[in-house]
Amino acid sequence: MTRETWRVGDSFDRFLLDLAADRTLRLPTDPPSLEQLDLANRHGLIALVAAIDQPAIKADAWPVYVRHLSRQRVMEGTLGELLIEFARAGIRASILKGPYLDRVIYRRQGIRTYTDVDVLVEREQLAEALAVLERHPFVARIPPKVPKADKRDILVCDPSGVRFNLDLHWDLFSYSQLRGSAAGATEDAWKRAEPDPDGVLGPAWDLPAEARVAFLCSHALLDHRFRLILYRDLVEFAHHGIPWEALVRFSRDWRLRSTTYLALLIARHVLGAEVPPEALAELRPGGTPLRVLERLLPTTNLVRFDGHRPRPVNLAMVLLHDDFRTRLGLAARAPRAFPHWFRRVSWTRTRAATEDRTPAVLVVLTTNQRRGGEVFGEQLAGGLGKLGWRTKVVALADADREPRVAVAPVARRRRRDLGRANLDVIFGLRKAIKQHRPDLVFANGGGTLRYCLMAMLGLRRRSRLVYGSIGEPRYWARTSLARRLVRLQLSRTDLVTCVSEATRRQVVSFGLAPDRVKIANTGVPDLYAAARHDPSGSPLRVLFVGSLSPEKDPLMALEVTALAARHHPISLRVVGAGPLRRELEERSRKLGLKETVTFVGAVADLSPQLAWADVLVLTSRTEGLPGVVLEAAAAAVPTVAFEVGGIGEVVVHGVTGCLAPAGDAAALAAELVRLVGRPELIAGLGAA
């Protein structure tokens, strides 16, 4: 397998390969498009692109690289603090990939970009390491174990605004595909690890080179996408010096020859890594999947490779294993490794037959009530329409009150009727799908996923299904039966988009593969910035925005206001409509707040309300990531809220707003009282 026989795609693909291999560049004749620049960034090569002395290329690549670099400096500072804390607690920790490779292995520092940090600790010291992280002020919470992997993805929120994942591993080879392999390999690596108290990033432990290389090989090969930076890591490691005999022995002892051999083979033939042929010959195991991959990979454009698509190379990769009996077991379970194989193939054939037409999307909303989720769906369709897509928006039910978005319901059903499977809603949605013939159906929150699955059942032409999870699934699925139903529904989607990291973790906890769950960052229009104002003195003007329903808990907002009003006059304005309106009015009278609380009702334009407010208060029991927090931030209005869902990801306590434990009315009232009479503090939070 030589570079001449390797399929490399178009000129930009060859450019990326040459860039990763540090070969003489054949610069593209035209400046890279945004799509090509994104491809370079995904491959981890944006630093190398930014270093090219060509203004047309550098103008777009340099800002992206600078953002990476500034984030990495913050990440390295936090990592250094954590390594010191680990050392004080007697915990042995080693840095994997990213910053370690950039500082220790790479000949040119600064070209190895990374977006998260991987740290390995001993299995026996995991509980102590988690306790250290739990005490760290930048760590909000410790999430559960990542499904099918021996690690925890821990979100670190630096006060500067930088957020990144610290992936805490306790097994180097935790891929589920490697079952039966490498049992004890991590413990063996720890036995031969050496302390490095004066490490460039902090006091850490240096694993044996052969263990690191075997880990990098398995990570590079079993990743769902071919990433050039992972193979560039092997190129740099080979140049740095690899003890080949020790690597061969380590791979044989722990049945890692298949992944180590194949990754080094790709690194040698594609990027020119200094891998001795005799080492490859000793590493090469037997097995049909390996021989198939040796024939298929040279004909595969790995620059554009997507491991989620049903191709023979993916199936051979799933069956890759040193042990023959394990390969037979993997072959028996292979259909489970591709649950969407036939659906994806069917969709691909359908798309190929209709390539001459523009892509179509059907956005499905719960109702046409003008609320955050519905407004987002309307804006999404408008944005895709500007890109040339054929778009259509439908609602499952008609709202029973104004204001509404300009979306027609598929059936004249009120929201309260959607709890059961209504046949007229199902058939109305099915009719809309048949008429619009969408390539993609986007089910936006609420009960839309359930109805989309029922409406699409048995259709000859299958559209891809994307579910937009805008809340906390675990809050709504509280019983064992409800959790099973949610798990079943989510398993039938092609992709799930989440509005926050908290929502993403919960979706993954239902058994969905992490690569099928993405965060779609929320934004707000510039128009809210026009509502900027100067905070008032007295009384404190507090704004509540949301549906007057139990999950938003507006009754708690009244309780908090009553507690805070004992210390200072407060004016509360409630914006929204819902079933709790009468109860709220009665409760405000009982609390003596009749003169200080104003019920505005639902509004189409929130800007005047934000211009009036000093602070926004949220007392929700559950949230995904409320858009009103972002709208208030754009208008320089700080938020005071319970820390539920993704609120803690957009409100930095003491910097851009104030947070209190969920359900603690006294604590939230205390945060409001702290802002009373301090317009300079409110202005500072709003400006941040």
XYZ file of C-alpha atoms in Angstrom:
688
model
C 0.000 0.000 0.000
C 1.742 3.168 -1.222
C 0.756 6.797 -1.242
C 0.365 6.646 -5.018
C -2.363 3.999 -4.696
C -4.115 5.801 -1.844
C -7.383 7.527 -2.701
C -7.107 11.114 -1.481
C -10.092 12.842 -3.065
C -9.949 16.386 -4.407
C -7.089 18.891 -4.318
C -8.055 20.227 -0.889
C -7.986 16.680 0.537
C -4.455 16.235 -0.855
C -3.544 19.601 0.611
C -4.663 18.463 4.085
C -2.736 15.194 3.773
C 0.436 17.012 2.746
C -0.078 19.499 5.564
C -0.475 16.742 8.173
C 2.530 14.840 6.781
C 4.732 17.977 6.742
C 5.384 17.485 3.023
C 5.853 20.126 0.346
C 2.491 21.836 -0.067
C 0.548 22.215 -3.271
C -1.520 25.216 -2.252
C -5.138 25.305 -3.460
C -5.715 27.783 -6.256
C -8.770 29.274 -4.522
C -9.074 30.318 -0.861
C -10.670 27.519 1.204
C -14.416 27.745 1.649
C -16.006 27.739 5.097
C -16.824 24.049 4.626
C -13.195 23.249 3.795
C -11.964 25.343 6.700
C -14.315 23.437 8.990
C -12.902 20.176 7.597
C -9.369 21.334 8.418
C -10.493 22.281 11.917
C -12.180 18.893 12.428
C -8.945 17.172 11.471
C -7.092 19.270 14.074
C -4.973 21.040 11.443
C -6.203 24.601 11.860
C -2.925 25.705 13.476
C -0.959 24.466 10.460
C -3.394 26.141 8.045
C -3.082 29.411 9.980
C 0.725 29.213 9.736
C 0.689 29.223 5.916
C 2.074 32.487 4.619
C -0.757 33.214 2.198
C -3.143 36.070 3.099
C -6.197 34.514 1.424
C -5.870 31.381 3.583
C -4.611 33.021 6.749
C -7.408 35.613 6.919
C -10.026 32.961 7.704
C -7.896 30.390 9.537
C -6.010 32.690 11.910
C -9.020 33.838 14.040
C -10.107 30.211 14.527
C -6.597 29.222 15.599
C -6.307 32.163 18.015
C -9.558 31.128 19.693
C -8.198 27.607 20.094
C -4.931 28.934 21.480
C -6.553 31.243 24.037
C -8.841 28.427 25.234
C -5.896 26.066 25.515
C -3.953 28.455 27.727
C -6.887 28.629 30.141
C -7.292 24.842 30.018
C -3.606 24.285 30.759
C -3.767 26.624 33.760
C -6.739 24.759 35.223
C -5.082 21.424 34.451
C -1.954 22.505 36.323
C -4.030 23.373 39.401
C -5.779 20.007 39.302
C -2.502 18.099 38.930
C -1.174 19.864 42.019
C -4.328 18.912 43.948
C -3.996 15.308 42.775
C -0.365 15.227 43.880
C -1.241 16.616 47.328
C -3.891 13.911 47.715
C -1.385 11.200 46.715
C -3.247 10.437 43.471
C -1.201 9.270 40.498
C -2.390 11.040 37.347
C -1.106 11.036 33.780
C -2.050 13.363 30.913
C -3.129 11.636 27.703
C -2.945 13.121 24.206
C -3.547 16.886 23.669
C -1.396 19.082 25.925
C 1.106 16.319 26.755
C 1.813 15.601 23.091
C 2.037 19.301 22.218
C 4.522 20.087 24.993
C 6.578 16.874 25.142
C 6.399 14.958 21.864
C 5.873 17.486 19.077
C 8.927 19.055 17.449
C 7.006 22.297 16.893
C 4.917 23.400 19.825
C 1.605 25.139 19.223
C 0.442 23.125 16.206
C -1.374 20.422 18.233
C -4.783 21.971 18.980
C -7.282 20.323 21.316
C -10.689 21.117 22.803
C -10.718 18.875 25.875
C -8.247 17.302 28.290
C -7.818 13.562 28.947
C -6.424 12.507 32.339
C -5.773 8.930 33.473
C -5.898 7.915 37.147
C -5.581 4.517 38.770
C -8.809 2.563 39.094
C -8.274 2.185 42.857
C -7.909 5.957 43.257
C -10.933 6.933 41.161
C -13.133 7.820 44.140
C -10.403 10.061 45.610
C -9.873 11.763 42.236
C -13.599 12.443 41.880
C -13.643 13.893 45.406
C -10.817 16.298 44.464
C -12.701 17.379 41.347
C -15.943 17.794 43.275
C -14.218 20.255 45.616
C -12.796 22.305 42.762
C -14.653 25.633 42.384
C -14.764 25.391 38.577
C -16.484 21.969 38.530
C -20.264 22.278 38.862
C -21.102 18.578 39.220
C -19.742 15.081 38.652
C -21.711 13.316 35.890
C -22.287 9.543 35.759
C -19.978 7.173 33.917
C -19.995 7.491 30.135
C -21.943 4.526 28.670
C -19.712 1.858 27.078
C -16.517 3.637 28.142
C -14.513 3.727 31.360
C -14.403 7.482 31.823
C -16.302 10.496 33.147
C -16.816 13.610 30.992
C -16.555 16.399 33.578
C -17.495 19.944 32.570
C -15.066 22.596 33.845
C -16.341 26.203 33.824
C -13.533 28.731 34.160
C -14.530 32.218 35.419
C -13.105 33.668 32.197
C -16.021 32.048 30.365
C -14.031 29.152 28.888
C -15.763 25.787 29.269
C -14.152 22.477 28.459
C -14.459 18.792 29.227
C -11.987 17.021 31.453
C -12.276 13.365 30.471
C -11.247 11.355 33.526
C -10.151 7.846 32.433
C -9.279 4.832 34.530
C -8.693 2.462 31.604
C -6.531 3.203 28.569
C -8.375 0.695 26.385
C -12.038 1.117 27.272
C -13.562 0.753 23.796
C -16.367 -1.798 23.917
C -14.959 -3.305 20.713
C -11.819 -4.318 22.637
C -13.770 -6.581 24.996
C -11.525 -9.472 25.983
C -8.402 -7.485 25.084
C -6.138 -5.392 27.239
C -7.510 -6.694 30.559
C -4.741 -5.601 32.889
C -2.857 -3.526 30.311
C -3.525 -0.265 32.158
C -2.389 -1.760 35.464
C 0.770 -3.026 33.746
C 1.444 0.481 32.398
C 1.041 1.984 35.879
C 3.578 -0.466 37.322
C 6.234 0.920 34.987
C 5.142 4.582 35.104
C 7.666 7.173 36.315
C 6.860 10.284 38.382
C 7.542 13.672 36.783
C 7.182 16.210 39.627
C 8.507 19.050 37.443
C 6.381 18.355 34.367
C 5.711 21.202 31.950
C 2.010 21.104 32.867
C 2.313 20.129 36.523
C 3.279 17.144 38.662
C 2.202 14.092 36.686
C 3.247 10.527 35.902
C 4.842 9.472 32.630
C 3.494 6.223 31.221
C 5.773 3.863 29.262
C 6.078 4.927 25.638
C 4.762 1.591 24.327
C 1.553 1.923 26.399
C 1.015 5.484 25.136
C 1.559 4.476 21.505
C -0.809 1.485 21.794
C -3.414 3.798 23.350
C -2.987 6.379 20.559
C -3.302 3.643 17.921
C -6.548 2.274 19.341
C -7.940 5.796 19.727
C -6.973 6.807 16.169
C -8.326 3.648 14.563
C -11.556 3.156 16.516
C -12.637 6.794 16.339
C -15.791 7.188 14.270
C -14.037 9.575 11.928
C -10.567 9.536 10.478
C -8.780 12.523 12.064
C -5.429 13.445 10.582
C -4.153 14.957 13.833
C -4.366 11.533 15.537
C -2.101 10.030 12.894
C 0.142 13.088 13.011
C 0.513 12.226 16.735
C 1.923 8.847 15.704
C 4.251 10.503 13.186
C 5.625 12.784 15.901
C 5.910 9.920 18.405
C 7.818 7.794 15.876
C 10.227 10.670 15.269
C 10.566 11.202 19.031
C 11.523 7.579 19.444
C 9.420 4.461 20.018
C 10.881 1.327 21.672
C 9.654 -0.987 18.911
C 10.525 -4.263 20.626
C 8.683 -3.166 23.774
C 5.690 -2.046 21.678
C 5.506 -5.401 19.880
C 5.751 -7.241 23.197
C 3.112 -5.019 24.859
C 0.700 -5.420 21.923
C 1.142 -9.195 21.884
C 0.748 -9.570 25.651
C -2.490 -7.606 25.704
C -3.934 -8.649 22.316
C -3.718 -5.191 20.787
C -1.790 -6.118 17.647
C -4.691 -5.491 15.232
C -5.332 -1.879 16.230
C -1.641 -1.053 16.749
C -0.579 -2.565 13.425
C -3.315 -1.004 11.323
C -2.967 2.501 12.815
C 0.814 2.467 12.317
C 0.346 1.119 8.780
C -1.919 4.066 7.929
C 0.464 6.538 9.601
C 3.386 5.126 7.602
C 1.794 4.963 4.169
C -0.397 8.068 4.350
C 1.712 10.482 6.404
C 5.175 8.945 6.050
C 5.710 8.008 9.717
C 9.131 6.521 10.464
C 7.811 3.026 11.214
C 10.275 0.178 10.511
C 8.818 -2.460 8.129
C 10.139 -5.236 10.358
C 8.167 -3.832 13.313
C 5.004 -3.845 11.199
C 5.718 -7.410 10.118
C 6.045 -8.533 13.744
C 2.889 -6.689 14.755
C 0.720 -7.983 11.904
C -1.771 -10.598 13.174
C -3.968 -12.880 11.097
C -7.695 -12.656 10.542
C -9.993 -12.025 7.600
C -11.208 -8.561 8.794
C -7.617 -7.307 8.830
C -6.921 -8.581 5.312
C -10.188 -7.010 4.115
C -9.227 -3.673 5.671
C -5.771 -3.795 4.067
C -7.499 -3.994 0.693
C -10.310 -1.532 1.382
C -8.492 1.318 3.104
C -6.349 2.345 0.106
C -9.557 2.845 -1.877
C -11.266 4.857 0.872
C -11.017 8.634 1.053
C -10.242 8.804 4.764
C -10.167 12.589 4.728
C -13.939 12.507 4.182
C -14.525 9.216 6.011
C -17.645 8.908 8.183
C -17.688 5.853 10.413
C -21.449 6.014 10.919
C -22.336 5.083 7.360
C -22.973 1.468 6.321
C -19.897 0.593 4.289
C -17.867 -2.659 4.162
C -14.859 -0.906 5.701
C -16.944 -0.062 8.795
C -18.157 -3.630 9.207
C -14.605 -4.956 8.880
C -13.492 -2.427 11.511
C -16.146 -3.659 13.933
C -14.934 -7.245 13.482
C -11.275 -6.297 14.026
C -9.894 -8.272 16.977
C -6.802 -10.368 17.769
C -8.763 -13.328 19.148
C -10.527 -15.609 16.661
C -13.334 -16.632 19.021
C -14.009 -13.010 19.905
C -14.186 -12.162 16.186
C -16.856 -14.835 15.761
C -18.807 -13.336 18.667
C -18.486 -9.845 17.163
C -19.702 -11.188 13.814
C -22.760 -12.675 15.515
C -23.473 -9.295 17.118
C -22.579 -7.235 14.052
C -26.207 -6.373 13.145
C -26.551 -4.691 16.546
C -23.527 -2.555 15.733
C -25.462 -1.095 12.795
C -29.038 -0.574 14.042
C -29.691 1.977 11.296
C -27.937 0.127 8.452
C -30.999 -0.652 6.325
C -32.760 2.614 7.142
C -29.699 4.632 6.134
C -29.150 2.634 2.942
C -32.825 3.091 2.045
C -32.590 6.819 2.699
C -29.369 7.107 0.661
C -30.987 5.391 -2.327
C -34.026 7.641 -2.080
C -31.818 10.715 -1.900
C -29.762 9.550 -4.911
C -32.968 9.306 -6.943
C -33.900 12.890 -6.085
C -30.506 14.604 -6.220
C -31.775 17.063 -8.798
C -34.108 18.763 -6.314
C -33.340 20.967 -3.354
C -33.310 19.410 0.139
C -36.562 19.589 2.084
C -37.221 19.751 5.824
C -40.421 19.460 7.829
C -40.276 21.145 11.249
C -42.809 19.723 13.702
C -43.856 21.799 16.747
C -46.055 20.782 19.671
C -48.453 23.721 19.296
C -48.495 27.081 17.560
C -48.384 28.957 20.890
C -45.768 31.702 20.703
C -43.173 30.348 23.158
C -39.445 29.750 23.065
C -39.483 26.322 21.395
C -42.067 27.321 18.827
C -40.289 30.575 17.950
C -37.047 28.611 17.524
C -38.742 26.189 15.116
C -40.132 29.065 13.078
C -36.717 30.758 12.926
C -34.988 27.463 12.025
C -37.277 26.986 9.031
C -36.691 30.605 7.978
C -32.912 30.199 8.180
C -32.910 26.988 6.162
C -35.193 28.656 3.634
C -32.556 31.357 3.092
C -30.041 28.583 2.355
C -32.266 27.261 -0.422
C -34.082 24.475 1.449
C -37.743 23.712 0.897
C -39.181 24.221 4.369
C -42.522 23.669 6.009
C -43.559 24.087 9.649
C -46.538 22.320 11.189
C -47.912 22.103 14.733
C -49.535 19.068 16.303
C -52.247 21.135 17.969
C -53.825 24.557 17.896
C -53.079 26.877 20.818
C -56.031 27.987 22.905
C -54.739 31.512 23.462
C -52.820 34.332 21.806
C -50.156 35.148 20.734
C -49.452 32.443 18.175
C -46.719 31.776 15.624
C -47.796 31.661 11.989
C -47.958 27.870 11.827
C -50.976 25.776 10.819
C -51.888 22.817 13.061
C -52.265 19.371 11.474
C -55.451 18.880 13.526
C -57.744 21.062 15.611
C -56.588 19.646 18.911
C -55.763 21.587 22.042
C -52.492 20.919 23.828
C -54.205 19.134 26.707
C -55.412 16.450 24.282
C -51.924 15.451 23.108
C -51.159 13.161 26.040
C -52.974 10.309 24.321
C -52.316 8.974 20.837
C -54.888 10.945 18.839
C -55.512 9.363 15.465
C -56.515 12.625 13.775
C -53.174 14.194 14.812
C -51.242 11.118 13.632
C -52.994 10.976 10.255
C -52.772 14.752 9.830
C -49.025 14.658 10.388
C -48.663 11.626 8.123
C -50.494 13.513 5.370
C -48.171 16.518 5.799
C -45.112 14.243 5.501
C -46.445 12.591 2.339
C -47.284 15.928 0.720
C -44.013 17.692 1.566
C -41.781 14.601 0.989
C -39.043 15.886 3.323
C -35.481 14.580 3.371
C -35.446 15.402 7.059
C -38.118 15.659 9.743
C -37.158 17.807 12.726
C -39.262 17.041 15.812
C -38.833 19.986 18.155
C -39.333 18.982 21.793
C -42.391 17.930 23.756
C -44.464 15.044 22.393
C -43.412 15.625 18.788
C -41.044 12.637 18.691
C -43.761 10.177 19.685
C -46.168 11.485 17.051
C -43.490 11.637 14.325
C -42.546 8.005 14.927
C -46.188 6.909 14.733
C -46.874 9.026 11.635
C -43.768 7.749 9.796
C -44.474 4.091 10.587
C -44.718 2.054 7.400
C -43.999 4.900 4.965
C -42.257 3.641 1.826
C -40.101 6.716 1.573
C -38.329 7.174 4.872
C -37.086 10.612 5.891
C -34.294 11.062 8.382
C -35.572 11.934 11.833
C -33.860 14.479 14.079
C -35.219 15.188 17.550
C -34.586 18.525 19.224
C -34.464 17.859 22.983
C -35.223 21.198 24.637
C -35.814 20.039 28.212
C -34.651 17.479 30.755
C -35.834 13.998 29.693
C -35.357 12.513 33.167
C -37.739 15.072 34.670
C -40.584 13.949 32.413
C -39.741 10.218 32.421
C -39.932 9.498 36.141
C -41.316 5.954 36.126
C -39.586 2.824 34.893
C -42.155 2.372 32.106
C -41.795 5.999 30.975
C -37.998 5.628 30.845
C -38.285 2.502 28.704
C -40.614 4.277 26.291
C -38.301 7.287 26.023
C -35.314 4.983 25.431
C -37.214 3.189 22.662
C -38.269 6.442 21.005
C -34.771 7.937 21.133
C -33.269 4.768 19.643
C -35.369 5.295 16.497
C -33.882 8.718 15.734
C -30.980 9.449 13.410
C -29.724 12.321 15.556
C -30.681 14.143 18.748
C -29.796 17.805 19.206
C -29.693 19.265 22.705
C -29.747 22.856 23.902
C -27.311 22.265 26.780
C -24.651 19.918 28.077
C -26.959 18.908 30.939
C -29.622 17.817 28.448
C -27.030 15.965 26.352
C -25.843 13.963 29.367
C -29.390 12.972 30.232
C -30.136 11.852 26.663
C -26.948 9.771 26.600
C -27.952 8.207 29.941
C -30.959 6.668 28.153
C -28.548 4.445 26.229
C -28.023 6.546 23.103
C -24.525 6.539 21.611
C -22.752 9.842 22.473
C -21.850 10.451 18.811
C -25.576 10.582 17.950
C -26.261 13.336 20.485
C -25.071 16.842 19.587
C -25.349 20.237 21.242
C -26.961 22.890 19.038
C -25.891 26.163 20.606
C -28.745 28.598 21.040
C -28.569 32.217 19.929
C -30.836 35.257 20.012
C -31.362 38.095 17.515
C -29.466 41.369 17.860
C -32.697 43.274 18.424
C -32.632 42.519 22.178
C -29.443 44.547 22.546
C -31.545 47.638 21.814
C -33.322 47.143 25.139
C -30.227 48.034 27.194
C -30.893 50.370 30.106
C -29.537 51.639 33.402
C -30.678 49.828 36.564
C -33.036 51.703 38.813
C -32.555 52.409 42.466
C -35.768 51.535 44.307
C -37.861 49.461 44.197
C -35.975 46.577 42.588
C -37.741 45.725 39.315
C -37.962 41.951 38.889
C -39.217 40.264 35.710
C -40.596 36.722 35.438
C -41.047 35.351 31.914
C -42.464 31.930 31.119
C -45.478 29.715 30.828
C -47.678 29.902 33.925
C -47.483 26.136 34.361
C -46.181 23.804 37.107
C -42.771 23.112 35.525
C -41.989 26.860 35.395
C -43.282 27.208 38.988
C -44.401 30.865 38.957
C -45.893 30.293 42.436
C -42.336 29.934 43.697
C -41.521 33.309 42.105
C -44.245 34.852 44.285
C -42.836 33.137 47.395
C -39.333 34.410 46.607
C -40.650 37.924 45.993
C -42.566 37.875 49.286
C -39.446 36.804 51.198
C -37.287 39.464 49.544
C -39.961 42.178 49.981
C -39.616 41.874 53.762
C -36.239 43.615 53.442
C -36.815 46.056 50.584
C -39.605 47.106 48.200
C -39.733 44.930 45.110
C -41.833 45.264 41.981
C -42.572 41.993 40.165
C -43.845 41.810 36.606
C -45.123 38.399 35.395
C -45.072 37.872 31.622
C -46.744 34.754 30.265
C -49.995 32.814 30.147
C -51.060 29.427 31.376
C -53.332 27.364 33.634
C -51.955 28.812 36.897
C -53.006 32.422 36.192
C -55.986 32.507 38.592
C -54.108 30.658 41.315
C -51.254 33.153 40.998
C -53.569 36.130 41.366
C -55.181 34.589 44.458
C -51.790 33.718 45.939
C -50.441 37.226 45.383
C -53.390 38.634 47.349
C -52.761 36.239 50.252
C -49.071 37.178 50.337
C -49.896 40.892 50.327
C -48.287 41.422 46.937
C -51.364 42.663 45.075
C -49.940 46.175 44.714
C -46.435 45.072 43.748
C -47.183 42.272 41.241
C -48.349 42.986 37.694
C -49.654 40.242 35.389
C -48.901 41.255 31.811
C -49.983 38.064 30.032
C -48.327 36.664 26.922
C -46.555 39.169 24.663
C -45.184 38.966 21.133
C -42.303 41.384 21.776
C -40.282 41.014 24.969
C -37.978 44.003 24.391
C -40.117 46.580 26.302
C -40.308 44.230 29.279
C -36.526 43.762 29.324
C -36.049 47.516 29.063
C -38.155 47.899 32.245
C -36.476 45.162 34.307
C -33.476 45.316 36.637
C -33.178 41.535 36.923
C -34.800 38.430 35.468
C -35.937 35.758 37.930
C -36.422 32.094 37.000
C -37.847 29.569 39.452
C -38.285 26.614 37.089
C -38.287 23.062 38.366
C -36.769 21.863 35.092
C -35.121 23.553 32.107
C -33.108 22.705 29.043
C -31.570 26.076 28.295
C -34.158 28.894 28.474
C -33.805 31.358 25.623
C -35.131 34.164 27.830
C -31.863 34.064 29.802
C -29.937 34.772 26.594
C -32.402 37.469 25.563
C -32.030 39.121 28.962
C -28.230 38.879 28.728
C -28.318 40.586 25.313
C -30.301 43.395 26.955
C -27.760 43.590 29.841
C -30.307 42.236 32.331
C -28.721 39.732 34.773
C -30.547 36.550 35.747
C -31.288 35.287 39.264
C -32.353 31.640 39.048
C -32.399 28.156 40.464
C -29.557 26.067 39.069
C -31.519 23.493 37.095
C -30.872 21.999 33.647
C -28.531 24.093 31.530
C -29.030 27.400 33.377
C -25.661 26.983 35.102
C -24.020 26.752 31.668
C -25.102 30.273 30.658
C -25.258 32.052 34.026
C -21.925 32.372 35.821
C -22.672 32.910 39.504
C -21.411 36.274 40.710
C -20.232 37.243 37.208
C -23.264 37.384 34.908
C -26.003 36.628 37.425
C -26.833 34.770 40.622
C -27.692 31.107 41.182
C -29.286 29.254 44.075
C -29.891 25.553 44.763
C -33.019 24.210 43.095
C -36.140 24.747 45.210
C -34.405 26.865 47.888
C -36.679 29.920 48.032
C -34.779 31.525 50.921
C -31.450 31.301 49.074
C -32.922 32.793 45.906
C -34.579 35.587 47.907
C -31.214 36.300 49.563
C -29.635 36.746 46.126
C -32.336 39.271 45.206
C -31.836 41.145 48.491
C -28.090 41.274 47.770
C -28.855 43.274 44.606
C -31.248 45.710 46.270
C -29.940 49.249 46.366
C -26.816 48.324 44.408
C -27.375 49.518 40.831
C -23.609 49.449 40.194
C -23.536 45.706 40.968
C -26.546 45.065 38.728
C -24.937 47.107 35.953
C -21.705 45.129 36.320
C -23.506 41.793 36.075
C -25.497 43.032 33.097
C -22.402 44.306 31.286
C -20.690 40.944 31.801
